[in-house]
Amino acid sequence: MTKKHYKQVPSSISFPKLEEEILSYWEKNNTFQKSIDNRPSKIDGIRNDFVFYDGPPFANGLPHYGHLVTGYVKDIIPRYKTMKGKKVNRRFGWDTHGLPAELQSEKELKVSGRLEILDYGIDKFNKHCEKSVLRFTDEWEKYVSRSARWVDFKNSYKTMDSGYMESVIWAFKELWEKGLIYEDYRVVPYSWAVESPLSNFEIRMDNATRQRQDPTVTAGFKLNGMDKTTYICAWTTTPWTLPSNLALAVGKNMEYAILENEQACYIFSVGSISKYSKEIEELGLKQIKTIKGSELGGKTYTPLFNYFENHENAFRILAVDWVEDGEGTGCVHMAPGFGEIDMEACREAGIKLVVPVDSKGLFTSEIPDYEGKHVFETNKDIARRLRESGQLIRFETYLHNYPHCWRTDEPIIYKAINGWYVKVSEFKDKMVELNKSINWIPEHIKDGQFGKWLENAKDWNISRDRFWGAPIPVWISDDPKYPRIDVYGSIDELEQDFGTRPESLHRPHIDELTRPNPDDPTGKSAMRRVEAVLDCWFESGSMPFAQVHYPFENKDWFESNFPGDFIVEYVAQTRGWFYTLMVMSTALFERAPFKNCICHGVVLDEKHEKLSKRLKNYPDPVDMFNKHGSDAMRWYMVSSPLMSGGDLAIDLKGAGIGQTVRQINIPMWNAYYFFTLYANAENIKAHKIHSSDNVLDRYILSKSHNLVKSVEEHMDNLQLASATAEIQAFLETMNNWYIRRNRERFWNGKQQAFNTLYTVIEILCKVSAPFLPMLSEKIYTELTGQESVHLSDWENVDELPNDTNLINTMDIIRETCSTALGIREANKLRVRQPLQKMTVVVENHAGLEEFSDILKEEVNVKDIKIDSDLSRYGDMQLVVNPKIGKRLGSKMKEVMIESKSGNYKNLDNGNVEVAGIELQGDDYTMRLKTTDGMAAQTMQNGMGVVILDTEISKELEQEGLARDLVRAIQNARKDAKLDVSNRISLKIKLQQELVEVVNQFNDFIKSEVLASELVIVLSEDDVQSDYTYEDIKIGSYSIDLGISKI
RNA sequence: UGGUCUGUAGCUCAGCUGGUUAGAGCGCACGCCUGAUAAGCGUGAGGUCGGCAGUUCAAGUCUGCCCAGACCAACCA
């Protein structure tokens, strides 16, 4: 028994099982870590890191398809860069702070709201958050690992690590010192459900804004000092703010109409009258005159409710320039505690605001009638009271887009609240400028979605009145008489001033740091931390430096490796992570945070609707892993429009993924299986080569040159889908041309053929390693005996032959074959039936002779004739090169018509004249149209013609039958589960007519099927029990076939 | 209301700076091949390239308008 050089592999394999095997192989060999350690951080003093930022996910649920897509890209690029020689560290990160963690804990601890948490104890509450926030990390690790994504979990960063938090407060202090942070009392989107303000971009995330039906009220405010009762009408979508109304605003230059009936006057803007025609009719109103808004300015009115009736400066009409005739009445109700514009306008008018609503959205004792009631519950009652006082002009519901809290799904309110802000508006121009240096995929994001957003950037509210988060590192004197503000940017600074090192930067420990106010000579006041914590987006925006505890550690590394080289997330992160990274990076370092960014699209269901856990309208990823494997899923997603920002509609059964298995995984495996099968059968050990004297070898090597080169180009341009398309096309050529056409060489153990296939498969493994990390690993390691394809270097293109002529010629050959097979098909001539002659007529046939053996085999003909005289086989047609249209202009039309109808003449100088225009050189080509009735066909590219001699002589017919017989015997061998190298003994029982065929082709048959003996049996008596028999039909004959392994 | 993207075969999608008869995969029909075999290959049917205008010798490709969908923004007082 000879030693086999390659592992015996099964012809078909379970890819999911193969993947599990590779995953444990990697784990055992520590392959991932090696792939990083193998690469130096610097080469000749030049940085060699490829810096990739892994955006921290929040682990409050299991990963879904969106995460998987991102994860695949996050793996593909680093694997590619590693093979190209870069050191690519990949640390996983966890977003641990913020509302989701707190809400989860509230639910689990059954405490709800700020007061209950304070009661329960911040310490205990935060401890619980800390524990529960990591609950899903194991599950995440499982999913991520199963998807063959290499990322360092052990060394992962968490936003709650004290090092991370220290870097975050450092950043805060930097911004403070640059004057980019301020405290302000402003109206902000406020989630009463989580009792905290939200940032302007949180309410824009995903589907936070959606349709909602709200009551609207048009109320009449009674003007003071009028002869006749006069109502000025204002419209609002938030009736609950009417008790807090302190002013009305009208447009300075707008026209207002005064309408009256016997009892009263009503004022509407002229532009809004038509909308109120129904009410006007009901009240029997007639317009008496119009006045300018400026004339209304300064008038006072009686408040609708008396809660704030003595409020200073209040209940006046303000004439301003920003009111427009929109949906309302042209007169705006102002509740400065609940509207941004309201607040600004009232501040200018010297009206102090009132906020009679607490943190849970309940009215305070300032509104005794509704104390403890949720604001939304009071809308109806407010309308009822207005109706009773005759001041309700209209009540209706209104469908509009309204922001909701992205974590609780409850509608938000706008409310004045104290907060800390980053002055983003001050440096937004800088951000716009820095954005120009970023390479965005797809490109339109740069000046579109992201660029536009930057241009309109608003100041960012970074404070949250919550518990579980990085502290706002600001200490303020508790006595306004002795004001002082201290901001801290490190633990050391804290220790220095407070004399003790905080146990943790989390609340409540951080809050326990107090000290006497140094600016207070009485010594009575103290420095206390402001209570709020930081928006968790401030933390994720700090990720590039905070993950390495900059500037306290890794100072040199960070400074030479920032900005990052690459990030990827889905497109909505232009409002989220991409944005906060940009803000932090611009404010701190005046640099863009990353160089390249892929925004991928969204995975949808087959009806193009969002994936929803509730509807279960998508296949379970785990099922897909188990059924088709992760490599197929990776390929499927990465070769899709997702990579250029488009959506991908995934079908419920995952058929697209199964299709990938059939088109990519199986063909690749088949090639490898084929190689090992015959290398082992022939006891061949192959090695890598870069040249061969066989033309097919040189062809496929040239093709692999092109493959490596184009994949490299696409990858360098971050065009992942294009790269996969190249690999797929190569697979097709390798399997359905190179291997198929070379089968005989493999059967005969031609070393060069094996060397070539070995080389090509190895290259294919390398090129597809980022896209099929496990399948290519399996094949590569078994084929080469190397440790891992992911530890190998990217193939050096320059070493491979690059023969463009050969590739072009081969294209003609392949075209010839498919044309010839087309003729066979049309004439119902099976390929197994040999034919005598094929004529190939191509005008320029230099180099084609070399391929005549290939043609003979592929088309199964005895002789090939190559000719260049097209005119003998059909009529020539003039085909005009359309590019001459540029030169001819309007004459072109005529030239086209004339040439198509064959009206042209050949000139003596070899040129052609059409419609009076002389054409030469590249201006035209002649194309053959085959004469009807011949077994001939024009090639699809029109370059030539193929003619088949369809006459079948007796001899050819018999050879055909012999081949049929061989085919049948091979089938029987297969059925008997014989190895391709087993020798057999044959007994055939057949009709007299076939005996002649078998006799004549006896040697041929025996050698084709590896038969040592062939016995023709004419009666049943000779049947022996150690033979397996089959009934076979060949043409119109039926025979009994017996084979036995020797 | 504005911006960006998308609209090509039953389905999922290619189609470069405008250029001859618009492609691929899946599905369907019919064949073929098989010493890779629970694979492979070929052929066919199927398209007014969302619509209407325009520019041009020539438009799936460029321009304008319109329609539909997605996303982003504005409005939402």
mmCIF file of N, CA and C (backbone and C1' of nucleotides) in Angstrom, chain A residues 11 204 237 322 324 332-333 401 444 575 608 659 663 670 673 735-736 739 747 830 832 879 882 886 889-890 892 900 927 967 970 1008, chain B residues 3-5 12-14 19-21 25-27 31-37 39-42 57-58 70-74 76-77:
data_model
loop_
_atom_site.group_PDB
_atom_site.id
_atom_site.type_symbol
_atom_site.label_atom_id
_atom_site.label_comp_id
_atom_site.label_asym_id
_atom_site.label_seq_id
_atom_site.Cartn_x
_atom_site.Cartn_y
_atom_site.Cartn_z
ATOM 1 N N SER A 11 -16.635 13.237 -0.802
ATOM 2 C CA SER A 11 -17.057 14.015 -1.959
ATOM 3 C C SER A 11 -18.063 15.093 -1.581
ATOM 4 N N ARG A 204 -34.035 61.204 17.010
ATOM 5 C CA ARG A 204 -34.051 61.014 15.562
ATOM 6 C C ARG A 204 -33.629 59.599 15.188
ATOM 7 N N THR A 237 -51.190 71.829 19.744
ATOM 8 C CA THR A 237 -51.301 70.366 19.730
ATOM 9 C C THR A 237 -51.050 69.797 21.116
ATOM 10 N N TRP A 322 -41.092 85.773 13.645
ATOM 11 C CA TRP A 322 -40.932 84.379 13.211
ATOM 12 C C TRP A 322 -42.246 83.630 13.047
ATOM 13 N N GLU A 324 -45.486 82.333 11.326
ATOM 14 C CA GLU A 324 -45.932 82.173 9.938
ATOM 15 C C GLU A 324 -47.367 81.654 9.915
ATOM 16 N N VAL A 332 -49.670 82.408 18.254
ATOM 17 C CA VAL A 332 -49.030 81.269 18.898
ATOM 18 C C VAL A 332 -49.127 81.351 20.402
ATOM 19 N N HIS A 333 -49.611 80.276 20.968
ATOM 20 C CA HIS A 333 -49.671 80.173 22.431
ATOM 21 C C HIS A 333 -48.288 79.864 22.960
ATOM 22 N N ASN A 401 -46.371 63.367 13.069
ATOM 23 C CA ASN A 401 -45.170 62.642 13.488
ATOM 24 C C ASN A 401 -44.712 63.223 14.802
ATOM 25 N N HIS A 444 -22.091 58.975 -1.443
ATOM 26 C CA HIS A 444 -23.030 60.093 -1.270
ATOM 27 C C HIS A 444 -23.302 60.430 0.182
ATOM 28 N N ARG A 575 -26.312 59.396 12.581
ATOM 29 C CA ARG A 575 -26.900 60.197 13.658
ATOM 30 C C ARG A 575 -26.386 59.762 15.011
ATOM 31 N N HIS A 608 -39.903 43.298 1.970
ATOM 32 C CA HIS A 608 -39.213 44.567 2.165
ATOM 33 C C HIS A 608 -39.704 45.293 3.407
ATOM 34 N N GLN A 659 -28.578 28.873 -1.687
ATOM 35 C CA GLN A 659 -28.106 29.056 -3.051
ATOM 36 C C GLN A 659 -26.601 29.349 -3.057
ATOM 37 N N GLN A 663 -23.622 27.516 -5.044
ATOM 38 C CA GLN A 663 -22.835 28.223 -6.062
ATOM 39 C C GLN A 663 -21.396 28.468 -5.662
ATOM 40 N N ASN A 670 -15.692 20.793 -4.353
ATOM 41 C CA ASN A 670 -15.560 19.818 -5.434
ATOM 42 C C ASN A 670 -14.169 19.859 -6.060
ATOM 43 N N TYR A 673 -11.825 18.278 -3.656
ATOM 44 C CA TYR A 673 -12.080 16.835 -3.622
ATOM 45 C C TYR A 673 -11.477 16.171 -4.854
ATOM 46 N N ASN A 735 -13.518 25.320 -12.463
ATOM 47 C CA ASN A 735 -14.235 24.039 -12.431
ATOM 48 C C ASN A 735 -14.727 23.602 -13.804
ATOM 49 N N ASN A 736 -15.319 24.529 -14.515
ATOM 50 C CA ASN A 736 -16.018 24.104 -15.717
ATOM 51 C C ASN A 736 -15.201 24.261 -16.978
ATOM 52 N N ILE A 739 -10.522 22.313 -15.014
ATOM 53 C CA ILE A 739 -10.525 20.930 -14.505
ATOM 54 C C ILE A 739 -11.180 19.989 -15.498
ATOM 55 N N TRP A 747 -6.091 11.872 -14.691
ATOM 56 C CA TRP A 747 -6.182 10.408 -14.616
ATOM 57 C C TRP A 747 -4.824 9.787 -14.877
ATOM 58 N N ARG A 830 -25.833 13.437 -29.712
ATOM 59 C CA ARG A 830 -25.286 13.420 -28.359
ATOM 60 C C ARG A 830 -23.769 13.558 -28.413
ATOM 61 N N ARG A 832 -21.493 12.083 -26.862
ATOM 62 C CA ARG A 832 -20.736 10.838 -26.819
ATOM 63 C C ARG A 832 -20.537 10.242 -28.216
ATOM 64 N N VAL A 879 -20.584 45.456 -40.485
ATOM 65 C CA VAL A 879 -21.013 45.979 -39.191
ATOM 66 C C VAL A 879 -20.207 47.235 -38.903
ATOM 67 N N PRO A 882 -20.010 51.812 -34.082
ATOM 68 C CA PRO A 882 -20.844 52.986 -33.739
ATOM 69 C C PRO A 882 -20.032 54.194 -33.296
ATOM 70 N N LYS A 886 -19.361 59.772 -33.721
ATOM 71 C CA LYS A 886 -18.798 61.026 -33.214
ATOM 72 C C LYS A 886 -18.273 61.868 -34.372
ATOM 73 N N GLY A 889 -21.543 62.463 -37.256
ATOM 74 C CA GLY A 889 -22.687 63.296 -36.908
ATOM 75 C C GLY A 889 -23.959 62.785 -37.536
ATOM 76 N N SER A 890 -24.731 63.691 -38.110
ATOM 77 C CA SER A 890 -26.070 63.329 -38.570
ATOM 78 C C SER A 890 -26.058 62.340 -39.738
ATOM 79 N N MET A 892 -24.641 59.694 -39.738
ATOM 80 C CA MET A 892 -24.572 58.375 -39.118
ATOM 81 C C MET A 892 -25.828 57.551 -39.347
ATOM 82 N N LYS A 900 -27.023 48.140 -42.790
ATOM 83 C CA LYS A 900 -27.868 47.034 -42.345
ATOM 84 C C LYS A 900 -28.569 46.356 -43.512
ATOM 85 N N ARG A 927 -18.919 40.670 -40.599
ATOM 86 C CA ARG A 927 -19.442 39.620 -39.759
ATOM 87 C C ARG A 927 -20.145 38.615 -40.651
ATOM 88 N N ARG A 967 -19.663 4.358 -20.589
ATOM 89 C CA ARG A 967 -20.447 5.209 -19.689
ATOM 90 C C ARG A 967 -21.286 4.379 -18.713
ATOM 91 N N GLN A 970 -19.087 2.605 -16.182
ATOM 92 C CA GLN A 970 -18.646 3.549 -15.148
ATOM 93 C C GLN A 970 -19.745 3.782 -14.126
ATOM 94 N N GLU A 1008 -10.538 2.033 -20.453
ATOM 95 C CA GLU A 1008 -11.356 3.138 -19.917
ATOM 96 C C GLU A 1008 -11.948 2.793 -18.560
ATOM 97 P P G B 3 -35.052 69.187 -3.751
ATOM 98 O "O5'" G B 3 -34.021 68.405 -2.827
ATOM 99 C "C5'" G B 3 -32.816 69.041 -2.413
ATOM 100 C "C4'" G B 3 -32.036 68.117 -1.513
ATOM 101 C "C3'" G B 3 -31.708 66.756 -2.105
ATOM 102 O "O3'" G B 3 -30.565 66.804 -2.933
ATOM 103 C "C1'" G B 3 -32.566 66.461 0.074
ATOM 104 P P U B 4 -30.440 65.784 -4.144
ATOM 105 O "O5'" U B 4 -30.093 64.419 -3.407
ATOM 106 C "C5'" U B 4 -28.863 64.278 -2.713
ATOM 107 C "C4'" U B 4 -28.812 62.943 -2.018
ATOM 108 C "C3'" U B 4 -29.117 61.742 -2.897
ATOM 109 O "O3'" U B 4 -27.997 61.345 -3.664
ATOM 110 C "C1'" U B 4 -30.352 61.552 -0.898
ATOM 111 P P C B 5 -28.233 60.673 -5.078
ATOM 112 O "O5'" C B 5 -28.816 59.248 -4.676
ATOM 113 C "C5'" C B 5 -27.989 58.296 -4.009
ATOM 114 C "C4'" C B 5 -28.819 57.158 -3.492
ATOM 115 C "C3'" C B 5 -29.562 56.347 -4.543
ATOM 116 O "O3'" C B 5 -28.721 55.434 -5.206
ATOM 117 C "C1'" C B 5 -31.009 56.790 -2.743
ATOM 118 P P U B 12 -37.695 40.947 -5.596
ATOM 119 O "O5'" U B 12 -36.206 40.397 -5.528
ATOM 120 C "C5'" U B 12 -35.747 39.717 -4.364
ATOM 121 C "C4'" U B 12 -34.273 39.444 -4.499
ATOM 122 C "C3'" U B 12 -33.442 40.635 -4.938
ATOM 123 O "O3'" U B 12 -33.138 41.493 -3.851
ATOM 124 C "C1'" U B 12 -32.844 38.748 -6.219
ATOM 125 P P C B 13 -32.736 42.985 -4.123
ATOM 126 O "O5'" C B 13 -31.426 42.763 -4.990
ATOM 127 C "C5'" C B 13 -30.963 43.706 -5.916
ATOM 128 C "C4'" C B 13 -29.888 43.035 -6.713
ATOM 129 C "C3'" C B 13 -29.168 43.913 -7.726
ATOM 130 O "O3'" C B 13 -28.148 44.662 -7.082
ATOM 131 C "C1'" C B 13 -29.742 41.858 -8.729
ATOM 132 P P A B 14 -27.517 45.899 -7.777
ATOM 133 O "O5'" A B 14 -26.428 45.198 -8.692
ATOM 134 C "C5'" A B 14 -26.540 45.273 -10.066
ATOM 135 C "C4'" A B 14 -25.375 44.597 -10.717
ATOM 136 C "C3'" A B 14 -24.709 45.449 -11.799
ATOM 137 O "O3'" A B 14 -23.662 46.211 -11.275
ATOM 138 C "C1'" A B 14 -25.407 43.403 -12.725
ATOM 139 P P G B 19 -22.896 53.200 -23.821
ATOM 140 O "O5'" G B 19 -23.024 53.127 -25.399
ATOM 141 C "C5'" G B 19 -24.269 52.737 -25.995
ATOM 142 C "C4'" G B 19 -24.035 52.203 -27.373
ATOM 143 C "C3'" G B 19 -22.840 51.256 -27.450
ATOM 144 O "O3'" G B 19 -23.139 50.248 -28.418
ATOM 145 C "C1'" G B 19 -22.497 53.086 -28.906
ATOM 146 P P U B 20 -23.890 48.899 -27.971
ATOM 147 O "O5'" U B 20 -24.463 48.393 -29.351
ATOM 148 C "C5'" U B 20 -25.665 48.890 -29.888
ATOM 149 C "C4'" U B 20 -25.739 48.455 -31.322
ATOM 150 C "C3'" U B 20 -26.311 47.055 -31.528
ATOM 151 O "O3'" U B 20 -27.189 47.089 -32.626
ATOM 152 C "C1'" U B 20 -24.181 47.219 -32.556
ATOM 153 P P U B 21 -28.643 47.176 -32.420
ATOM 154 O "O5'" U B 21 -29.004 45.839 -31.637
ATOM 155 C "C5'" U B 21 -30.364 45.631 -31.286
ATOM 156 C "C4'" U B 21 -30.520 44.283 -30.639
ATOM 157 C "C3'" U B 21 -29.670 44.067 -29.384
ATOM 158 O "O3'" U B 21 -30.458 43.369 -28.438
ATOM 159 C "C1'" U B 21 -29.308 42.318 -30.926
ATOM 160 P P G B 25 -26.583 32.234 -15.411
ATOM 161 O "O5'" G B 25 -27.015 32.302 -13.881
ATOM 162 C "C5'" G B 25 -26.057 32.062 -12.842
ATOM 163 C "C4'" G B 25 -26.709 32.275 -11.512
ATOM 164 C "C3'" G B 25 -28.005 31.502 -11.295
ATOM 165 O "O3'" G B 25 -27.767 30.179 -10.877
ATOM 166 C "C1'" G B 25 -28.334 33.750 -10.686
ATOM 167 P P C B 26 -28.764 29.046 -11.285
ATOM 168 O "O5'" C B 26 -30.046 29.412 -10.409
ATOM 169 C "C5'" C B 26 -29.989 29.325 -8.989
ATOM 170 C "C4'" C B 26 -31.269 29.856 -8.388
ATOM 171 C "C3'" C B 26 -32.548 29.192 -8.874
ATOM 172 O "O3'" C B 26 -32.802 27.974 -8.200
ATOM 173 C "C1'" C B 26 -32.820 31.531 -8.907
ATOM 174 P P G B 27 -33.427 26.755 -9.025
ATOM 175 O "O5'" G B 27 -34.873 27.316 -9.376
ATOM 176 C "C5'" G B 27 -35.818 27.563 -8.342
ATOM 177 C "C4'" G B 27 -37.086 28.144 -8.930
ATOM 178 C "C3'" G B 27 -37.646 27.381 -10.125
ATOM 179 O "O3'" G B 27 -38.425 26.266 -9.711
ATOM 180 C "C1'" G B 27 -37.572 29.677 -10.632
ATOM 181 P P G B 31 -37.205 16.279 -22.920
ATOM 182 O "O5'" G B 31 -35.951 16.466 -23.869
ATOM 183 C "C5'" G B 31 -34.709 15.957 -23.497
ATOM 184 C "C4'" G B 31 -33.637 16.751 -24.192
ATOM 185 C "C3'" G B 31 -32.246 16.310 -23.835
ATOM 186 O "O3'" G B 31 -31.835 15.228 -24.655
ATOM 187 C "C1'" G B 31 -32.405 18.625 -23.508
ATOM 188 P P C B 32 -31.135 13.993 -23.982
ATOM 189 O "O5'" C B 32 -29.665 14.563 -23.755
ATOM 190 C "C5'" C B 32 -28.961 15.131 -24.845
ATOM 191 C "C4'" C B 32 -27.775 15.900 -24.353
ATOM 192 C "C3'" C B 32 -26.801 15.098 -23.510
ATOM 193 O "O3'" C B 32 -25.937 14.334 -24.309
ATOM 194 C "C1'" C B 32 -27.209 17.183 -22.485
ATOM 195 P P C B 33 -25.377 12.962 -23.769
ATOM 196 O "O5'" C B 33 -24.337 13.460 -22.679
ATOM 197 C "C5'" C B 33 -23.167 14.163 -23.083
ATOM 198 C "C4'" C B 33 -22.467 14.688 -21.873
ATOM 199 C "C3'" C B 33 -22.066 13.637 -20.849
ATOM 200 O "O3'" C B 33 -20.869 12.993 -21.229
ATOM 201 C "C1'" C B 33 -23.082 15.445 -19.736
ATOM 202 P P U B 34 -20.699 11.503 -20.886
ATOM 203 O "O5'" U B 34 -20.348 11.541 -19.335
ATOM 204 C "C5'" U B 34 -19.240 12.296 -18.871
ATOM 205 C "C4'" U B 34 -19.349 12.438 -17.385
ATOM 206 C "C3'" U B 34 -19.490 11.125 -16.628
ATOM 207 O "O3'" U B 34 -18.230 10.534 -16.421
ATOM 208 C "C1'" U B 34 -21.070 12.687 -15.823
ATOM 209 P P G B 35 -18.074 8.980 -16.579
ATOM 210 O "O5'" G B 35 -16.936 8.662 -15.520
ATOM 211 C "C5'" G B 35 -17.135 8.233 -14.233
ATOM 212 C "C4'" G B 35 -16.026 8.824 -13.379
ATOM 213 C "C3'" G B 35 -15.619 10.229 -13.749
ATOM 214 O "O3'" G B 35 -15.334 10.973 -12.567
ATOM 215 C "C1'" G B 35 -13.766 8.792 -13.964
ATOM 216 P P A B 36 -15.689 12.459 -12.534
ATOM 217 O "O5'" A B 36 -16.230 12.601 -11.047
ATOM 218 C "C5'" A B 36 -15.393 12.315 -9.958
ATOM 219 C "C4'" A B 36 -15.735 13.249 -8.826
ATOM 220 C "C3'" A B 36 -17.227 13.580 -8.708
ATOM 221 O "O3'" A B 36 -17.540 13.824 -7.342
ATOM 222 C "C1'" A B 36 -16.026 15.558 -9.138
ATOM 223 P P U B 37 -18.080 12.889 -6.324
ATOM 224 O "O5'" U B 37 -19.629 12.766 -6.634
ATOM 225 C "C5'" U B 37 -20.485 13.870 -6.385
ATOM 226 C "C4'" U B 37 -21.827 13.575 -6.998
ATOM 227 C "C3'" U B 37 -22.319 12.156 -6.757
ATOM 228 O "O3'" U B 37 -23.687 12.195 -6.421
ATOM 229 C "C1'" U B 37 -22.277 12.629 -9.067
ATOM 230 P P A B 39 -27.505 17.818 -5.386
ATOM 231 O "O5'" A B 39 -26.781 17.846 -6.788
ATOM 232 C "C5'" A B 39 -26.320 19.069 -7.264
ATOM 233 C "C4'" A B 39 -24.803 19.099 -7.250
ATOM 234 C "C3'" A B 39 -24.207 19.842 -8.438
ATOM 235 O "O3'" A B 39 -24.168 21.238 -8.204
ATOM 236 C "C1'" A B 39 -23.213 17.745 -8.300
ATOM 237 P P G B 40 -24.822 22.180 -9.244
ATOM 238 O "O5'" G B 40 -23.975 21.874 -10.552
ATOM 239 C "C5'" G B 40 -22.554 22.042 -10.537
ATOM 240 C "C4'" G B 40 -21.978 21.598 -11.843
ATOM 241 C "C3'" G B 40 -22.582 22.272 -13.067
ATOM 242 O "O3'" G B 40 -22.003 23.535 -13.303
ATOM 243 C "C1'" G B 40 -22.493 19.950 -13.415
ATOM 244 P P C B 41 -22.862 24.665 -13.949
ATOM 245 O "O5'" C B 41 -22.957 24.168 -15.457
ATOM 246 C "C5'" C B 41 -21.787 24.072 -16.250
ATOM 247 C "C4'" C B 41 -22.145 23.543 -17.602
ATOM 248 C "C3'" C B 41 -23.191 24.341 -18.368
ATOM 249 O "O3'" C B 41 -22.641 25.475 -18.995
ATOM 250 C "C1'" C B 41 -23.721 22.049 -18.493
ATOM 251 P P G B 42 -23.573 26.720 -19.269
ATOM 252 O "O5'" G B 42 -24.449 26.223 -20.498
ATOM 253 C "C5'" G B 42 -23.815 25.914 -21.737
ATOM 254 C "C4'" G B 42 -24.799 25.273 -22.660
ATOM 255 C "C3'" G B 42 -26.009 26.116 -23.023
ATOM 256 O "O3'" G B 42 -25.707 27.058 -24.022
ATOM 257 C "C1'" G B 42 -26.692 23.915 -22.511
ATOM 258 P P C B 57 -26.898 65.451 -33.761
ATOM 259 O "O5'" C B 57 -27.289 63.958 -34.138
ATOM 260 C "C5'" C B 57 -27.990 63.685 -35.363
ATOM 261 C "C4'" C B 57 -27.932 62.211 -35.651
ATOM 262 C "C3'" C B 57 -28.310 61.313 -34.487
ATOM 263 O "O3'" C B 57 -29.715 61.157 -34.399
ATOM 264 C "C1'" C B 57 -26.299 60.542 -35.447
ATOM 265 P P A B 58 -30.425 61.144 -32.996
ATOM 266 O "O5'" A B 58 -29.789 59.862 -32.305
ATOM 267 C "C5'" A B 58 -30.134 58.558 -32.774
ATOM 268 C "C4'" A B 58 -29.376 57.509 -32.017
ATOM 269 C "C3'" A B 58 -29.526 57.565 -30.501
ATOM 270 O "O3'" A B 58 -30.710 56.907 -30.107
ATOM 271 C "C1'" A B 58 -27.246 57.315 -31.071
ATOM 272 P P A B 70 -42.239 53.448 2.023
ATOM 273 O "O5'" A B 70 -40.653 53.396 2.154
ATOM 274 C "C5'" A B 70 -40.009 52.161 2.445
ATOM 275 C "C4'" A B 70 -38.517 52.359 2.448
ATOM 276 C "C3'" A B 70 -38.001 53.435 3.394
ATOM 277 O "O3'" A B 70 -37.897 52.986 4.726
ATOM 278 C "C1'" A B 70 -37.008 53.719 1.272
ATOM 279 P P C B 71 -38.154 54.016 5.903
ATOM 280 O "O5'" C B 71 -36.845 54.912 5.893
ATOM 281 C "C5'" C B 71 -35.588 54.323 6.214
ATOM 282 C "C4'" C B 71 -34.473 55.245 5.799
ATOM 283 C "C3'" C B 71 -34.465 56.610 6.466
ATOM 284 O "O3'" C B 71 -33.918 56.575 7.765
ATOM 285 C "C1'" C B 71 -34.112 56.879 4.161
ATOM 286 P P C B 72 -34.433 57.600 8.849
ATOM 287 O "O5'" C B 72 -33.781 58.965 8.349
ATOM 288 C "C5'" C B 72 -32.374 59.130 8.360
ATOM 289 C "C4'" C B 72 -32.008 60.437 7.701
ATOM 290 C "C3'" C B 72 -32.641 61.681 8.301
ATOM 291 O "O3'" C B 72 -31.993 62.096 9.486
ATOM 292 C "C1'" C B 72 -32.784 61.787 5.959
ATOM 293 P P A B 73 -32.851 62.790 10.604
ATOM 294 O "O5'" A B 73 -33.293 64.158 9.910
ATOM 295 C "C5'" A B 73 -32.373 65.231 9.858
ATOM 296 C "C4'" A B 73 -32.858 66.308 8.932
ATOM 297 C "C3'" A B 73 -34.022 67.157 9.412
ATOM 298 O "O3'" A B 73 -33.637 68.101 10.376
ATOM 299 C "C1'" A B 73 -34.310 66.628 7.134
ATOM 300 P P A B 74 -34.665 68.618 11.426
ATOM 301 O "O5'" A B 74 -35.616 69.520 10.528
ATOM 302 C "C5'" A B 74 -35.119 70.719 9.947
ATOM 303 C "C4'" A B 74 -36.192 71.370 9.144
ATOM 304 C "C3'" A B 74 -37.504 71.615 9.889
ATOM 305 O "O3'" A B 74 -37.460 72.798 10.648
ATOM 306 C "C1'" A B 74 -37.957 70.608 7.811
ATOM 307 P P C B 76 -43.280 74.493 13.498
ATOM 308 O "O5'" C B 76 -44.197 73.267 13.919
ATOM 309 C "C5'" C B 76 -45.583 73.263 13.574
ATOM 310 C "C4'" C B 76 -46.168 71.928 13.881
ATOM 311 C "C3'" C B 76 -46.089 71.495 15.324
ATOM 312 O "O3'" C B 76 -47.143 72.076 16.071
ATOM 313 C "C1'" C B 76 -45.446 69.712 13.926
ATOM 314 P P A B 77 -47.292 71.915 17.543
ATOM 315 O "O5'" A B 77 -46.889 73.347 18.043
ATOM 316 C "C5'" A B 77 -46.871 73.635 19.428
ATOM 317 C "C4'" A B 77 -46.591 75.097 19.553
ATOM 318 C "C3'" A B 77 -47.801 76.002 19.376
ATOM 319 O "O3'" A B 77 -48.577 76.080 20.549
ATOM 320 C "C1'" A B 77 -45.971 76.843 18.147
#
